[in-house]
PDB file of C-alpha atoms in Angstrom:
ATOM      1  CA  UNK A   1      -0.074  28.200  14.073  1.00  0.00           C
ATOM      2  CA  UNK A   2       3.578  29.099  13.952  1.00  0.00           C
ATOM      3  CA  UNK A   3       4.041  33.187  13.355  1.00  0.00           C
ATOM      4  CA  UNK A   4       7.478  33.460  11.529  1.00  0.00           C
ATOM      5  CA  UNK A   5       7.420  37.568  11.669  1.00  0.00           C
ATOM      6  CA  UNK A   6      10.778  38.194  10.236  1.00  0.00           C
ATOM      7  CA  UNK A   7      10.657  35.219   7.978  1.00  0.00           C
ATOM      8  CA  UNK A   8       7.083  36.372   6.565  1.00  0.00           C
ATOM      9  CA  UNK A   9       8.653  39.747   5.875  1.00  0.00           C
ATOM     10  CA  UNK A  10      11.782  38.485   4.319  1.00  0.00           C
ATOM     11  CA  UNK A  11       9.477  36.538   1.913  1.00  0.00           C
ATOM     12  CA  UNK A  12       7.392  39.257   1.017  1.00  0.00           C
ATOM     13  CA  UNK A  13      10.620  41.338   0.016  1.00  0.00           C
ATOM     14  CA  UNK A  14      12.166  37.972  -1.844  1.00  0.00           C
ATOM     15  CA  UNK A  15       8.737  37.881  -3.816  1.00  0.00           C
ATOM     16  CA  UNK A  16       9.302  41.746  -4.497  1.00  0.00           C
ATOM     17  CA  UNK A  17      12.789  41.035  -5.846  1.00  0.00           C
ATOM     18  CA  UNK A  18      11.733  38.271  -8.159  1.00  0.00           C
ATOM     19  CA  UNK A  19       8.424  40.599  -9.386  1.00  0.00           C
ATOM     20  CA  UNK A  20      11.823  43.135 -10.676  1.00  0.00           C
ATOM     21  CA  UNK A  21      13.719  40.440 -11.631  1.00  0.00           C
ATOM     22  CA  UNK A  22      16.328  40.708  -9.319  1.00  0.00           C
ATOM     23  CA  UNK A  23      16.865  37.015  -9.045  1.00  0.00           C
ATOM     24  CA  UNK A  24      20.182  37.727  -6.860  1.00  0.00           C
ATOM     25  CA  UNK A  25      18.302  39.441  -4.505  1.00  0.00           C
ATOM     26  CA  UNK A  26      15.289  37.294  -4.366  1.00  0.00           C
ATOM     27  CA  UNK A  27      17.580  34.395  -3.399  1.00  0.00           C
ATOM     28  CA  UNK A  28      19.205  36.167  -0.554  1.00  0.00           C
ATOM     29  CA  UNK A  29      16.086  37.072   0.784  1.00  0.00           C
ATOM     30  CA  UNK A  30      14.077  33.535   0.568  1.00  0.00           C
ATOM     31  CA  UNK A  31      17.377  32.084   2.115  1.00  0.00           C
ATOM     32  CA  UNK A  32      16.524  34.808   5.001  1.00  0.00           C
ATOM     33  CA  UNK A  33      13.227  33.993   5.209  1.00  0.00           C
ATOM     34  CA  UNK A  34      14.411  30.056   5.642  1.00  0.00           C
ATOM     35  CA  UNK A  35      16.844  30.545   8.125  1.00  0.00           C
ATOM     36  CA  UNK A  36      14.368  32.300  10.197  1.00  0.00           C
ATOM     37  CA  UNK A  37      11.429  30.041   9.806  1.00  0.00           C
ATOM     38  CA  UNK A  38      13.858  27.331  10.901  1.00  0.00           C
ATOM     39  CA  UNK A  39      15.112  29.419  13.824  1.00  0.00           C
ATOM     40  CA  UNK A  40      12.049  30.254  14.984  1.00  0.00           C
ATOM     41  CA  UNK A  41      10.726  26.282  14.641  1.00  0.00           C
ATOM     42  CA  UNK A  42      13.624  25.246  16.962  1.00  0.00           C
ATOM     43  CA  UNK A  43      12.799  27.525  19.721  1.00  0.00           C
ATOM     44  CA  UNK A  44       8.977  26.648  19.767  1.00  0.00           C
ATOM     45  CA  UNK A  45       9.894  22.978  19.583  1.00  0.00           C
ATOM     46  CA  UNK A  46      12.555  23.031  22.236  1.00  0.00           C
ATOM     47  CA  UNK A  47       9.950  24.806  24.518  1.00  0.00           C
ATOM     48  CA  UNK A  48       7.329  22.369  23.860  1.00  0.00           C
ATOM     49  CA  UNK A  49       9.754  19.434  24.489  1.00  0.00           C
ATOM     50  CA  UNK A  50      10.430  20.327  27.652  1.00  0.00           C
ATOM     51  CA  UNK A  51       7.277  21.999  28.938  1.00  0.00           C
ATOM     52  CA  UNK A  52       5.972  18.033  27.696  1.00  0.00           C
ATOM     53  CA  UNK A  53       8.379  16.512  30.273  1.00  0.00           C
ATOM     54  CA  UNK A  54       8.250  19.511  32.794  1.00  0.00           C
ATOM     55  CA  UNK A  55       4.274  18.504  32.594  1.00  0.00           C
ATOM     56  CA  UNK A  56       5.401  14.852  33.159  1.00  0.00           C
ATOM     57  CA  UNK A  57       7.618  15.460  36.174  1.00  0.00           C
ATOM     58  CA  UNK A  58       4.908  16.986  38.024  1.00  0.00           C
ATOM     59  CA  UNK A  59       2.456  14.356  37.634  1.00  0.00           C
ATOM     60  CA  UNK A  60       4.996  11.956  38.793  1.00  0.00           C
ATOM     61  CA  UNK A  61       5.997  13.994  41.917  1.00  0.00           C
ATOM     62  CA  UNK A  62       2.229  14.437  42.558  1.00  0.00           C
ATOM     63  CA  UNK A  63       1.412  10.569  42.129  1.00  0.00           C
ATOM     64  CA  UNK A  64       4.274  10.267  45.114  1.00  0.00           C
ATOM     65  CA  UNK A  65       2.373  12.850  47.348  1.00  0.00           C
ATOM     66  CA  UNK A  66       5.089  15.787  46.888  1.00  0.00           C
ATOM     67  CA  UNK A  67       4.261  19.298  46.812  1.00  0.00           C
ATOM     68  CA  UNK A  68       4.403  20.479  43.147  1.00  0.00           C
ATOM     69  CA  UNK A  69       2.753  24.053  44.007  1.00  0.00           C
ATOM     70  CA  UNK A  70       5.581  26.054  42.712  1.00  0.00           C
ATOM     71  CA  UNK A  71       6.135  24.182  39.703  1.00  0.00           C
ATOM     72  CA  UNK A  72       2.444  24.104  38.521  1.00  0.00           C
ATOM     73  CA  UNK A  73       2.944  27.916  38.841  1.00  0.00           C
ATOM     74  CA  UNK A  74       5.761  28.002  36.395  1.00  0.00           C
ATOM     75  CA  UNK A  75       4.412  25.814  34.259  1.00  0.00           C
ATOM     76  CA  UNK A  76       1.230  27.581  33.820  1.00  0.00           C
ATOM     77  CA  UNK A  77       3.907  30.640  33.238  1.00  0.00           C
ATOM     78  CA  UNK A  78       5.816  28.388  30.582  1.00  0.00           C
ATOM     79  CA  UNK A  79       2.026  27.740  28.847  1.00  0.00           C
ATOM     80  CA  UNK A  80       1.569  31.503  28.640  1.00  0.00           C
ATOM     81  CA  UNK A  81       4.816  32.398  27.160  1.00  0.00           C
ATOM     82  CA  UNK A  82       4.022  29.940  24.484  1.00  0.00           C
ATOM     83  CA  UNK A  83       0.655  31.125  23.976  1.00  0.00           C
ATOM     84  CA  UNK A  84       2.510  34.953  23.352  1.00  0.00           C
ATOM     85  CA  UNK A  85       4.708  32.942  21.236  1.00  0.00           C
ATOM     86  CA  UNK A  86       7.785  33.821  23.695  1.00  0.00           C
ATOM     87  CA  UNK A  87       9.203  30.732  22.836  1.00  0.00           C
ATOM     88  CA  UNK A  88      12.874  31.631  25.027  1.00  0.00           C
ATOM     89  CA  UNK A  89      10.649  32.275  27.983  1.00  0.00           C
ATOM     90  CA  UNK A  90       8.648  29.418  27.968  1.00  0.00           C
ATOM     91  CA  UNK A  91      11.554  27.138  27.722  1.00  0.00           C
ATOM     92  CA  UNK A  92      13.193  29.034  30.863  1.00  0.00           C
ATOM     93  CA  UNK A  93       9.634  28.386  32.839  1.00  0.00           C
ATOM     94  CA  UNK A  94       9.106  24.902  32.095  1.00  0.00           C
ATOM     95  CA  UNK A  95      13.039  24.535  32.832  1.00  0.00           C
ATOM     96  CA  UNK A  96      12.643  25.896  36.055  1.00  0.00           C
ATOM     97  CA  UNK A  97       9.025  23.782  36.489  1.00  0.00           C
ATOM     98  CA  UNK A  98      11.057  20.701  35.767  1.00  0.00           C
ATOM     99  CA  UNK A  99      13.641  21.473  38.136  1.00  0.00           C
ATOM    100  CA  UNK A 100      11.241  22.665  40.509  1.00  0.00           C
ATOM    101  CA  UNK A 101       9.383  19.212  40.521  1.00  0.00           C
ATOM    102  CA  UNK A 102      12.064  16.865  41.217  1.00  0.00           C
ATOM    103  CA  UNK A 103      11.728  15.990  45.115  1.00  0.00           C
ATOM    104  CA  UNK A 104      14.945  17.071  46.940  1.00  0.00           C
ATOM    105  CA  UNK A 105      15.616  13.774  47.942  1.00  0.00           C
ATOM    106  CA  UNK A 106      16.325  12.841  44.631  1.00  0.00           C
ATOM    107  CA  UNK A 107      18.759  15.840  43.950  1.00  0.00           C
ATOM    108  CA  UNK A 108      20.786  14.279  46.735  1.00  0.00           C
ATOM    109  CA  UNK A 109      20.702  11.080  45.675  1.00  0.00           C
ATOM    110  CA  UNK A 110      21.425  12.316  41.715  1.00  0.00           C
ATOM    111  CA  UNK A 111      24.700  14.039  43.356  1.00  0.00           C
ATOM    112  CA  UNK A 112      25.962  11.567  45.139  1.00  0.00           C
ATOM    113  CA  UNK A 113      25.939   8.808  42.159  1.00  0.00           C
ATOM    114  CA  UNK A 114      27.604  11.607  40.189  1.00  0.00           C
ATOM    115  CA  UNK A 115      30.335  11.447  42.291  1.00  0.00           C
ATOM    116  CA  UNK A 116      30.470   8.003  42.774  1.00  0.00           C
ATOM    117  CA  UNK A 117      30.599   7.575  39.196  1.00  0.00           C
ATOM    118  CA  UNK A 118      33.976  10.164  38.945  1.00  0.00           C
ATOM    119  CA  UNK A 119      35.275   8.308  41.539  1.00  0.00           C
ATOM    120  CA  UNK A 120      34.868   4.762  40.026  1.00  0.00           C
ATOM    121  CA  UNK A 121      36.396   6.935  36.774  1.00  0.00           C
ATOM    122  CA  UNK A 122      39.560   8.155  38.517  1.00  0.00           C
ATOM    123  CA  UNK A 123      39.614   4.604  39.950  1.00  0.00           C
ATOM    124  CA  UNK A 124      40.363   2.670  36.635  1.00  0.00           C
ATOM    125  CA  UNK A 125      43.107   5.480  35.248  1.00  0.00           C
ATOM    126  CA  UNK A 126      44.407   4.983  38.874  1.00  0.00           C
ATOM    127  CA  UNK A 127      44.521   0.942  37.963  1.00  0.00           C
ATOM    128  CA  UNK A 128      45.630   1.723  34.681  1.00  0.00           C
ATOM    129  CA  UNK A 129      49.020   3.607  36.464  1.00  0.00           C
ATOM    130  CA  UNK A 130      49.201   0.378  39.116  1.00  0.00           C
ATOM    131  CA  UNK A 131      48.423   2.524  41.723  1.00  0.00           C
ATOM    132  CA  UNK A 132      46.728   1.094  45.396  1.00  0.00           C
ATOM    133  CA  UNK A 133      43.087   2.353  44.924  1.00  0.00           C
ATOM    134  CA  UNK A 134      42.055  -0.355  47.975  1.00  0.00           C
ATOM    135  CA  UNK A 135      40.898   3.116  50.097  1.00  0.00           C
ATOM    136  CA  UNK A 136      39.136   4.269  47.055  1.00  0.00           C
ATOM    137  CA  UNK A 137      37.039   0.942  46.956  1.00  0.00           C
ATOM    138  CA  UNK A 138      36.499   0.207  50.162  1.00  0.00           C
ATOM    139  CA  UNK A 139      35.254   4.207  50.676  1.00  0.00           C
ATOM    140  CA  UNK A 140      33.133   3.807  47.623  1.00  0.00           C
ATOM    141  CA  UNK A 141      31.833   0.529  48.449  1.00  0.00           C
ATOM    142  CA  UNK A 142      30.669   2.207  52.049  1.00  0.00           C
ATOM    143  CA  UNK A 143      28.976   4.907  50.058  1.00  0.00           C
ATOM    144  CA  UNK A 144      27.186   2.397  48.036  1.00  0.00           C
ATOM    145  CA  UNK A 145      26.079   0.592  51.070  1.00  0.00           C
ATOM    146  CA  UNK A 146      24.758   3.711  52.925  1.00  0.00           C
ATOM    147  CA  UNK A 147      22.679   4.590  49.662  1.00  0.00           C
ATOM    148  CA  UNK A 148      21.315   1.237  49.762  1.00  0.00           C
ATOM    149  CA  UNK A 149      20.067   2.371  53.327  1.00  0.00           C
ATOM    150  CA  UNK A 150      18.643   5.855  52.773  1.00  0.00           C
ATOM    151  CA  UNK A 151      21.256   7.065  54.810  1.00  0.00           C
ATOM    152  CA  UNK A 152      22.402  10.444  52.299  1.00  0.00           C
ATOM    153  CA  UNK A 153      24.395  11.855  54.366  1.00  0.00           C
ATOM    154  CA  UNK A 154      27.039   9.124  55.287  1.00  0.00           C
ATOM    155  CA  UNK A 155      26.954   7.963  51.378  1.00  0.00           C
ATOM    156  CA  UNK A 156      27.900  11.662  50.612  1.00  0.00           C
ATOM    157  CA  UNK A 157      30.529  11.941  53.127  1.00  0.00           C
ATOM    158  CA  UNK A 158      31.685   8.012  52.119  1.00  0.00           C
ATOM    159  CA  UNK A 159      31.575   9.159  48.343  1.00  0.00           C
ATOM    160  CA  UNK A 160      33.336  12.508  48.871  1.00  0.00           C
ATOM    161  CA  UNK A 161      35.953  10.832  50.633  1.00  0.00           C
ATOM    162  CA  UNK A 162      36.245   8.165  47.589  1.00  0.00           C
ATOM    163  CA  UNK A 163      36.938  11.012  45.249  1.00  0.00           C
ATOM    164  CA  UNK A 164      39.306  12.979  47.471  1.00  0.00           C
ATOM    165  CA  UNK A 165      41.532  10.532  47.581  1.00  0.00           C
ATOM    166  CA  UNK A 166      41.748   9.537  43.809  1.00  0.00           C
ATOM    167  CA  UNK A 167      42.057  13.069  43.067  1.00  0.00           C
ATOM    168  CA  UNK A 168      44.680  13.403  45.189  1.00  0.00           C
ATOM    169  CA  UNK A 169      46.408   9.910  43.910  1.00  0.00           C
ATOM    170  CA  UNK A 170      45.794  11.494  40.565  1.00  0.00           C
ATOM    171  CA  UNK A 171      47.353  15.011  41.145  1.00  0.00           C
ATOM    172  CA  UNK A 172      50.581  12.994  42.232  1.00  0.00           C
ATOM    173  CA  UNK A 173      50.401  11.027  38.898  1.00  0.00           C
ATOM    174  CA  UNK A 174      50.500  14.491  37.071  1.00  0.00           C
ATOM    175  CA  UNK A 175      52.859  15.844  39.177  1.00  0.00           C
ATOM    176  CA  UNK A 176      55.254  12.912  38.354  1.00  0.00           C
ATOM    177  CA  UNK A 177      54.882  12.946  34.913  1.00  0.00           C
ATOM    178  CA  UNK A 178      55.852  16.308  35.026  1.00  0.00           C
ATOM    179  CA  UNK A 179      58.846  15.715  36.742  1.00  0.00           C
ATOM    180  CA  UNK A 180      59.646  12.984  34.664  1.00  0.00           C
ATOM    181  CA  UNK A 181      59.175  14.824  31.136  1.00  0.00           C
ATOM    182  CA  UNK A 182      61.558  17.852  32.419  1.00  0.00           C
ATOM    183  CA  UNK A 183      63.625  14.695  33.624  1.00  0.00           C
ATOM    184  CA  UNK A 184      63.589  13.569  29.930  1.00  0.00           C
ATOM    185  CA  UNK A 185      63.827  16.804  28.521  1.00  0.00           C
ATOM    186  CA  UNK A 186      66.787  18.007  30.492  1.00  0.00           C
ATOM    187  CA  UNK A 187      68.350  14.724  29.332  1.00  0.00           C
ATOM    188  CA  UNK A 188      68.003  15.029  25.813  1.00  0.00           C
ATOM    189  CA  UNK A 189      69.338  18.851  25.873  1.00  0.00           C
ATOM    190  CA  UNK A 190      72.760  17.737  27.295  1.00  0.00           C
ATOM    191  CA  UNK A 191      72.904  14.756  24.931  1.00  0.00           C
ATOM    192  CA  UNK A 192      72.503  17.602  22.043  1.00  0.00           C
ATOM    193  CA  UNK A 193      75.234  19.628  23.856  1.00  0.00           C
ATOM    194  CA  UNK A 194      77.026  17.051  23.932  1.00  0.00           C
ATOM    195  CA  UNK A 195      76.362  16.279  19.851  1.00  0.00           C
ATOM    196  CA  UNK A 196      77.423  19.982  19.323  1.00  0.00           C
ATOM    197  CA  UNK A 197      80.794  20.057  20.677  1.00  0.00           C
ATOM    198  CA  UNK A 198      81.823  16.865  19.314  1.00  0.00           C
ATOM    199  CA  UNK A 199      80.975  18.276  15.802  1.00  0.00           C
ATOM    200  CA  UNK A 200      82.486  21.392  16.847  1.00  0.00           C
ATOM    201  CA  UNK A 201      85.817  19.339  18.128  1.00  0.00           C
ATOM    202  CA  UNK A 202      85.411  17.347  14.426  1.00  0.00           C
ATOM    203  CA  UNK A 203      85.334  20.361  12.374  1.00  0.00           C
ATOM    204  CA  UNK A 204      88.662  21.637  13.853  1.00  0.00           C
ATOM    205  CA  UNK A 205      90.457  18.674  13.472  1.00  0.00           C
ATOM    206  CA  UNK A 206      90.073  19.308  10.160  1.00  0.00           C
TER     207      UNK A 206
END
């Protein structure tokens, strides 16, 4: 049973209102009372999503033989927030359960396809400007490989490397393009300097 405090109260005041028929007020507070009640129905069902997969995660980890002691501790935390109806809290502890759960390894491996995916990003605007991404690719494609292998720590330096350099290719991009557009602008004030002494030389001819 969901307890709606504030919502119960504001209900019991919008009833009040409409017994004196103040229908203005009766409104305002029954809106009050909704708001709340939908509030409040968010937060329990957020928590209980992810306590549900925070429950799931463990039982995976455990089916792989991984130690899951910490996270069964914060989940049973997470089940007695809920149970106090401390719905913020219980999503924080089943947050941290689920966290808690996934095996290290798989952190790693999570952050080094993140960055293999920014680099193959940066790649294609890199393409897109006809820059030479062939160090890009081949560092990536080493990265790849070495994943393929277990080996972590050579895909991370492989795939660090991979976005290095496109960031770098890319800073240059922005850099020129900056140079360019006070190229262009520098251009165009001279033209109108130009534009404003001619009518000034027009104007006294006359």
């Amino acid at each position: 049973h969901l307890v709606v405090p504030l919502a119960e109260e504001m209900l019991d005041k919008a009833e009040e209102a409409l017994a004196a028929e103040s229908y203005k007020k009766a409104v305002n507070y029954a809106q009050l009372s909704l708001d709340e009640a939908k509030k409040r129905f968010e937060e329990f069902d957020n928590a209980r999503k992810v306590l549900q997969v925070a429950w799931e995660r463990i039982r995976d980890a455990k089916k792989k033989g991984a130690d899951v002691a910490v996270a069964e501790v914060l989940l049973d935390q997470a089940r007695a927030a809920m149970k106090k109806k401390d719905y913020d809290k219980a999503y924080e502890y089943a947050k941290k359960a689920e966290e808690s759960a996934i095996p290290e390894k798989d952190k790693v491996l999570g952050r080094i396809q993140g960055i293999i995916a920014n680099a193959n990003n940066l790649k294609e605007k890199l393409l897109a400007r006809d820059m030479n991404v062939d160090i890009i690719t081949r560092d990536i494609s080493l990265a790849e490989g070495r994943l393929e292998k277990d080996d972590y720590d050579k895909a991370l330096e492989y795939a660090k490397k991979a976005e290095a350099k496109a960031m770098e290719l890319m800073e240059k991009i922005a850099i020129k393009d900056a140079a360019d557009a006070i190229s262009r602008a520098e251009t165009q004030f001279k033209e109108a300097q130009k534009l404003g002494l001619m009518e000034e030389m027009v104007s006294n001819i006359k």
